[in-house]
Coordinates of C-alpha atoms and ligand atoms in Angstrom, one line a residue:
L1 CA 27.9 -6.6 -40.5
A2 CA 26.0 -3.8 -38.9
K3 CA 22.9 -4.5 -40.6
Q4 CA 23.3 -8.1 -39.7
V5 CA 23.8 -7.3 -36.0
G6 CA 20.8 -4.8 -36.1
H7 CA 18.4 -7.6 -37.9
N8 CA 19.5 -10.1 -35.0
H9 CA 18.8 -7.4 -32.5
F10 CA 15.3 -7.0 -33.9
Q11 CA 14.5 -10.5 -33.9
F12 CA 15.6 -10.9 -30.3
F13 CA 13.6 -8.0 -29.4
V14 CA 10.5 -9.3 -31.0
A15 CA 11.0 -12.8 -29.5
S16 CA 11.3 -11.2 -26.1
I17 CA 8.2 -9.3 -26.5
D18 CA 6.6 -12.1 -27.6
H19 CA 7.9 -14.1 -24.5
D20 CA 6.7 -11.4 -22.3
I21 CA 3.0 -11.4 -23.5
R22 CA 2.7 -15.0 -23.6
E23 CA 3.8 -15.0 -20.0
R24 CA 1.4 -12.4 -19.0
K25 CA -1.3 -14.3 -20.7
Q26 CA -0.5 -17.4 -18.7
L27 CA -0.3 -15.4 -15.5
E28 CA -3.6 -13.6 -16.1
K29 CA -5.3 -17.1 -16.8
E30 CA -3.7 -18.4 -13.5
L31 CA -4.8 -15.5 -11.6
A32 CA -8.3 -15.9 -12.5
L33 CA -8.2 -19.2 -10.3
A34 CA -5.8 -17.7 -7.6
L35 CA -9.0 -16.6 -5.4
P36 CA -11.1 -19.7 -5.8
N37 CA -7.8 -21.8 -5.4
H38 CA -6.9 -20.0 -2.1
E39 CA -3.6 -19.3 -3.4
L40 CA -3.9 -15.5 -2.3
F41 CA -3.3 -14.3 1.4
V42 CA -2.9 -11.0 3.1
V43 CA 0.3 -9.7 5.2
Y44 CA 0.4 -7.0 7.6
Q45 CA 3.2 -4.4 8.0
P46 CA 3.1 -2.0 11.3
Q47 CA 3.1 1.4 11.3
V48 CA 4.9 2.9 14.1
N49 CA 4.4 6.2 15.8
L50 CA 7.8 7.8 15.7
A51 CA 7.6 9.9 18.8
N52 CA 6.7 7.1 21.3
S53 CA 7.5 4.1 19.4
R54 CA 3.9 2.6 19.8
V55 CA 2.4 0.4 16.7
V56 CA -0.6 2.6 15.6
G57 CA -1.5 0.8 12.4
A58 CA -0.9 -1.9 10.1
E59 CA -0.9 -1.7 6.3
A60 CA -2.7 -4.6 4.6
L61 CA -0.6 -6.2 1.7
L62 CA -1.6 -9.1 -0.8
R63 CA 0.4 -11.8 -1.5
W64 CA 0.1 -14.6 -4.1
Q65 CA 1.5 -18.1 -3.3
H66 CA 1.6 -19.6 -7.0
P67 CA 1.8 -23.7 -6.8
E68 CA 4.7 -23.8 -9.2
K69 CA 6.0 -20.3 -9.4
G70 CA 6.3 -19.4 -5.7
L71 CA 5.6 -16.3 -4.3
I72 CA 4.8 -13.7 -7.1
P73 CA 5.1 -10.0 -5.9
P74 CA 1.9 -7.6 -6.1
D75 CA 4.0 -5.3 -8.5
R76 CA 3.7 -8.4 -10.9
F77 CA 0.1 -9.3 -10.7
I78 CA -1.9 -6.2 -9.6
P79 CA -1.6 -4.4 -13.1
I80 CA -2.9 -7.4 -14.6
A81 CA -5.6 -7.6 -12.4
E82 CA -6.4 -3.7 -12.7
A83 CA -6.1 -4.1 -16.6
N84 CA -8.8 -6.9 -16.9
G85 CA -10.8 -5.7 -14.1
T86 CA -10.6 -8.6 -11.6
I87 CA -9.0 -6.2 -9.1
V88 CA -12.5 -5.1 -8.2
E89 CA -13.1 -8.9 -6.9
I90 CA -9.6 -9.3 -5.4
G91 CA -9.5 -5.9 -3.8
Q92 CA -13.1 -6.5 -2.0
W93 CA -11.6 -9.9 -1.0
V94 CA -8.7 -8.1 0.6
L95 CA -10.9 -5.4 2.3
D96 CA -13.0 -8.3 3.7
Q97 CA -9.8 -10.0 5.1
A98 CA -8.3 -7.0 6.6
C99 CA -11.7 -5.7 8.3
W100 CA -12.3 -9.1 9.6
Q101 CA -8.6 -9.1 11.2
A102 CA -9.1 -5.5 12.7
A103 CA -12.2 -6.6 14.1
Q104 CA -10.6 -9.4 15.6
W105 CA -7.7 -7.6 16.8
S106 CA -10.3 -5.0 18.6
R107 CA -12.2 -7.9 20.2
E108 CA -8.8 -9.2 21.6
G109 CA -8.1 -6.0 23.3
S110 CA -5.7 -4.5 20.6
P111 CA -7.4 -2.0 18.5
I112 CA -5.4 -0.9 15.6
R113 CA -6.0 1.2 12.5
I114 CA -5.8 -1.1 9.3
A115 CA -4.9 0.7 6.1
V116 CA -5.9 -1.1 2.7
N117 CA -4.8 -0.3 -0.8
L118 CA -7.5 1.0 -3.0
S119 CA -6.9 0.7 -6.8
A120 CA -8.2 3.5 -8.9
V121 CA -10.1 1.0 -10.9
Q122 CA -11.9 0.2 -7.6
L123 CA -12.7 3.7 -6.9
R124 CA -14.3 4.1 -10.4
Q125 CA -16.9 1.5 -9.4
E126 CA -20.4 2.9 -9.1
S127 CA -21.1 1.1 -5.9
I128 CA -17.7 1.3 -4.1
V129 CA -19.0 3.6 -1.5
N130 CA -21.7 1.3 -0.4
D131 CA -19.5 -1.8 -0.7
I132 CA -17.0 -0.7 1.7
L133 CA -19.6 0.5 4.2
E134 CA -21.3 -2.8 4.0
T135 CA -18.0 -4.4 4.6
L136 CA -17.5 -2.4 7.6
K137 CA -21.0 -3.2 9.0
R138 CA -20.5 -7.0 8.3
H139 CA -17.4 -7.2 10.3
K140 CA -18.6 -4.6 12.8
L141 CA -15.4 -2.7 12.5
S142 CA -15.6 1.1 13.5
A143 CA -15.2 3.4 10.4
S144 CA -12.5 5.2 12.5
Q145 CA -10.3 2.1 12.4
L146 CA -10.2 2.0 8.5
E147 CA -7.8 4.0 6.3
L148 CA -7.8 3.7 2.6
E149 CA -4.8 4.3 0.5
V150 CA -5.3 5.9 -2.8
T151 CA -2.5 6.9 -5.4
E152 CA -2.6 10.4 -7.3
T153 CA -3.6 8.4 -10.5
S154 CA -7.1 7.8 -8.8
F155 CA -7.9 11.5 -9.2
M156 CA -6.9 11.7 -12.8
T157 CA -9.5 10.2 -14.9
N158 CA -12.4 11.9 -13.1
I159 CA -11.6 14.1 -10.4
K160 CA -15.1 15.2 -9.5
D161 CA -16.0 11.6 -9.1
A162 CA -13.2 10.5 -7.1
V163 CA -13.7 13.8 -4.5
D164 CA -17.3 12.9 -4.4
K165 CA -16.8 9.2 -3.3
L166 CA -13.9 9.9 -1.0
H167 CA -15.9 12.7 0.8
K168 CA -18.6 10.1 1.3
L169 CA -16.2 7.5 2.8
N170 CA -14.6 10.3 4.8
R171 CA -17.9 11.6 6.3
A172 CA -18.7 8.2 7.4
G173 CA -15.7 8.4 9.4
I174 CA -13.0 6.4 7.0
R175 CA -9.3 8.1 6.8
I176 CA -8.1 8.8 3.4
A177 CA -4.1 8.4 2.8
V178 CA -2.5 9.4 -0.4
D179 CA 0.1 6.7 -1.0
D180 CA 3.4 6.9 -3.0
F181 CA 3.2 10.9 -2.6
G182 CA 5.6 12.5 -4.9
T183 CA 5.7 9.8 -7.6
G184 CA 2.6 10.2 -9.4
Y185 CA 1.0 13.4 -11.1
S186 CA 1.1 15.3 -8.0
S187 CA -0.8 18.3 -8.1
L188 CA -1.2 20.4 -5.2
T189 CA -4.8 21.3 -6.6
Y190 CA -5.8 17.7 -6.1
L191 CA -4.4 17.7 -2.5
K192 CA -6.4 20.7 -1.7
Q193 CA -9.9 19.2 -3.1
M194 CA -9.3 15.9 -1.6
P195 CA -10.4 14.9 1.8
V196 CA -7.3 13.3 2.8
Q197 CA -5.8 12.8 6.3
Y198 CA -2.6 11.1 5.8
L199 CA 0.4 11.6 3.2
K200 CA 2.8 8.7 2.7
I201 CA 6.3 9.5 1.5
D202 CA 7.3 7.0 -1.1
K203 CA 10.2 4.6 -0.1
Q204 CA 12.1 5.9 -2.9
F205 CA 12.9 9.2 -1.2
I206 CA 13.5 7.4 2.1
S207 CA 16.2 4.9 1.3
D208 CA 18.8 7.2 0.2
L209 CA 17.4 10.1 2.6
L210 CA 20.8 10.6 4.5
N211 CA 22.9 10.3 1.6
N212 CA 21.2 12.0 -1.1
E213 CA 20.4 15.8 -0.7
D214 CA 17.8 16.0 -3.5
D215 CA 15.9 13.2 -1.5
T216 CA 16.3 15.0 1.7
R217 CA 14.8 18.1 0.3
I218 CA 11.9 16.3 -1.1
A219 CA 11.1 14.3 1.9
N220 CA 11.4 17.6 4.0
T221 CA 9.1 19.4 1.6
I222 CA 6.5 16.7 2.1
I223 CA 6.7 16.9 5.7
D224 CA 6.4 20.5 5.7
L225 CA 3.5 20.3 3.3
G226 CA 1.8 18.0 5.7
K227 CA 2.4 20.4 8.4
S228 CA 0.8 23.3 6.9
L229 CA -2.1 21.3 5.7
N230 CA -2.7 19.4 8.7
L231 CA -2.0 16.1 7.5
T232 CA -0.6 13.3 9.4
V233 CA 2.8 12.3 7.3
I234 CA 3.8 8.6 7.2
A235 CA 7.3 7.5 5.7
E236 CA 7.5 4.4 4.0
G237 CA 10.5 2.1 3.6
V238 CA 12.3 3.1 6.9
E239 CA 15.0 0.7 7.0
T240 CA 17.6 2.2 9.6
E241 CA 17.7 3.7 13.0
E242 CA 19.5 6.9 11.5
Q243 CA 16.3 7.4 9.0
E244 CA 13.8 7.0 12.0
V245 CA 15.7 9.6 14.1
Y246 CA 16.2 12.1 11.2
L247 CA 12.3 11.7 10.4
N248 CA 11.1 11.9 13.9
E249 CA 13.2 15.1 14.5
R250 CA 12.0 16.5 11.2
G251 CA 8.5 16.1 12.3
C252 CA 7.2 13.0 10.3
Q253 CA 4.7 11.2 12.8
I254 CA 4.6 7.9 11.5
G255 CA 7.1 5.3 9.9
Q256 CA 6.6 2.1 8.1
G257 CA 9.4 -0.1 6.9
Y258 CA 11.7 -3.2 7.3
Y259 CA 13.6 -1.3 10.3
Y260 CA 10.5 -2.5 12.3
S261 CA 9.1 -5.4 10.3
K262 CA 8.5 -6.9 6.8
P263 CA 4.8 -7.4 6.2
V264 CA 4.0 -10.6 7.9
I265 CA 0.9 -12.9 8.6
A266 CA -1.4 -12.0 11.2
R267 CA -0.1 -14.4 14.0
E268 CA 3.5 -13.1 13.5
F269 CA 2.3 -9.4 13.5
E270 CA 0.7 -9.9 17.0
R271 CA 4.0 -11.6 18.3
F272 CA 5.8 -8.5 16.7
V273 CA 3.6 -5.9 18.4
K274 CA 3.9 -7.7 21.8
A275 CA 7.7 -8.0 21.5
F276 CA 8.1 -4.4 20.1
H277 CA 5.9 -2.8 22.9
A278 CA 7.8 -4.8 25.6
E279 CA 11.4 -3.6 24.2
T280 CA 10.2 -0.1 24.0
V281 CA 8.8 0.1 27.5
D282 CA 12.0 -1.4 28.6
N283 CA 13.9 1.1 27.2
H284 CA 11.8 3.8 28.7
S285 CA 11.9 2.8 32.2
Ligands
C2E1 P1 2.5 0.3 -1.5 O1 1.2 0.4 -1.0 O2 3.5 1.5 -1.7 O3 3.2 -0.6 -0.4 C1 4.4 -0.4 0.2 C2 5.4 -1.3 -0.4 O4 6.6 -1.1 0.2 C3 5.3 -2.9 0.1 O5 5.5 -3.6 -1.1 C4 6.1 -3.3 1.0 O6 6.5 -4.5 1.1 C5 7.3 -2.4 0.7 N1 8.3 -2.0 1.8 C6 7.7 -1.8 3.2 N2 8.8 -1.2 3.8 C7 9.8 -1.4 3.0 C8 11.2 -1.2 3.4 O7 11.8 -1.0 4.2 N3 12.1 -1.5 2.3 C9 11.7 -1.9 1.1 N4 12.4 -2.0 0.1 N5 10.2 -2.0 0.8 C10 9.5 -2.0 1.7 P2 4.5 -5.0 -1.8 O8 4.0 -5.5 -0.5 O9 5.4 -5.7 -2.6 O10 3.5 -4.2 -2.6 C11 3.6 -3.5 -3.8 C12 2.7 -2.7 -4.2 O11 1.6 -3.4 -4.6 C13 2.0 -1.6 -3.1 O12 2.6 -0.6 -2.8 C14 0.5 -1.7 -3.6 O13 0.7 -0.5 -4.7 C15 0.4 -3.0 -4.5 N6 -0.4 -3.7 -3.5 C16 -0.1 -4.6 -2.7 N7 -1.4 -5.1 -2.0 C17 -2.2 -4.5 -2.6 C18 -3.9 -4.5 -2.6 O14 -4.4 -5.5 -1.8 N8 -4.6 -4.0 -3.4 C19 -4.1 -3.0 -4.4 N9 -4.6 -2.4 -5.2 N10 -2.6 -2.7 -4.6 C20 -1.7 -3.7 -3.6
MG2 MG1 0.0 1.3 0.1
MG3 MG1 3.3 3.3 -0.6
MG4 MG1 4.9 2.4 -2.8

């Protein structure tokens, strides 16, 4: 019987891998058409200065509205786009959208810093520095208004090349953030060599911040590390007032999370900022 069960199990396992591969192949095919078919769009999530409750920035996040399958989360399709290289084109499109939007907000009198995720695959492109600087020019956006979020994996394949490119971008005035800090192959050597201005504490350490002592210690350590290296620390995944209060008192400067707002389309983002600022002015008077 055991043999029988084992065998069935194995067949089930193979069938399920087969199903996953087919599904991925299908998604890959559809993803190739997503950009020309206008199925991709960008949403913005506010970043809030914890000390004075002002919105200081926005992270641009990609969304895919599939005609039949509905909204597909980036965690499902970005790895596919990275594996087949289409992330280069898609990432450039996101950068264009985000820079246009940030420039537009500046023209409307509410300048804001825009954070865009840069894939390790994009950073490996020979032309990436030029592409980014060209994009700023095209949209007449000041380099100081753009922040690029890179993960620690970006430094792994060719650290010298990555450092070199980030230095060029940084010297042009663009800020660099290490995203999901603490979840990758964190090495303090990388951090020392990198021209980095922001550390983003991954949301996995924030969600249980006040109940799990390990998470509290990890968050504290990242905040202290930021302080000693003179970096601004951003907490992602802030969902409660208690987390906000703790992070602010502990010295974390910026918060991002559902407690303020989910990532929303530009129009909604504008409404959010107005309402949020009106509310915080009220609270202060
Ligand atoms: P990320 O860059 O670390 O982005 C933060 C993720 O946390 C976002 O997920 C955001 O919606 C989510 N988040 C923010 N606040 C909260 C919260 O309070 N609670 C919870 N549970 N989640 C929160 P999203 O939008 O699904 O994106 C997932 C990942 O996909 C991103 O993680 C990033 O790695 C990648 N991604 C998204 N857009 C792009 C893009 O344009 N280019 C590249 N290369 N990657 C992208
Ligand atoms: Mg990010
Ligand atoms: Mg992150
Ligand atoms: Mg993350």
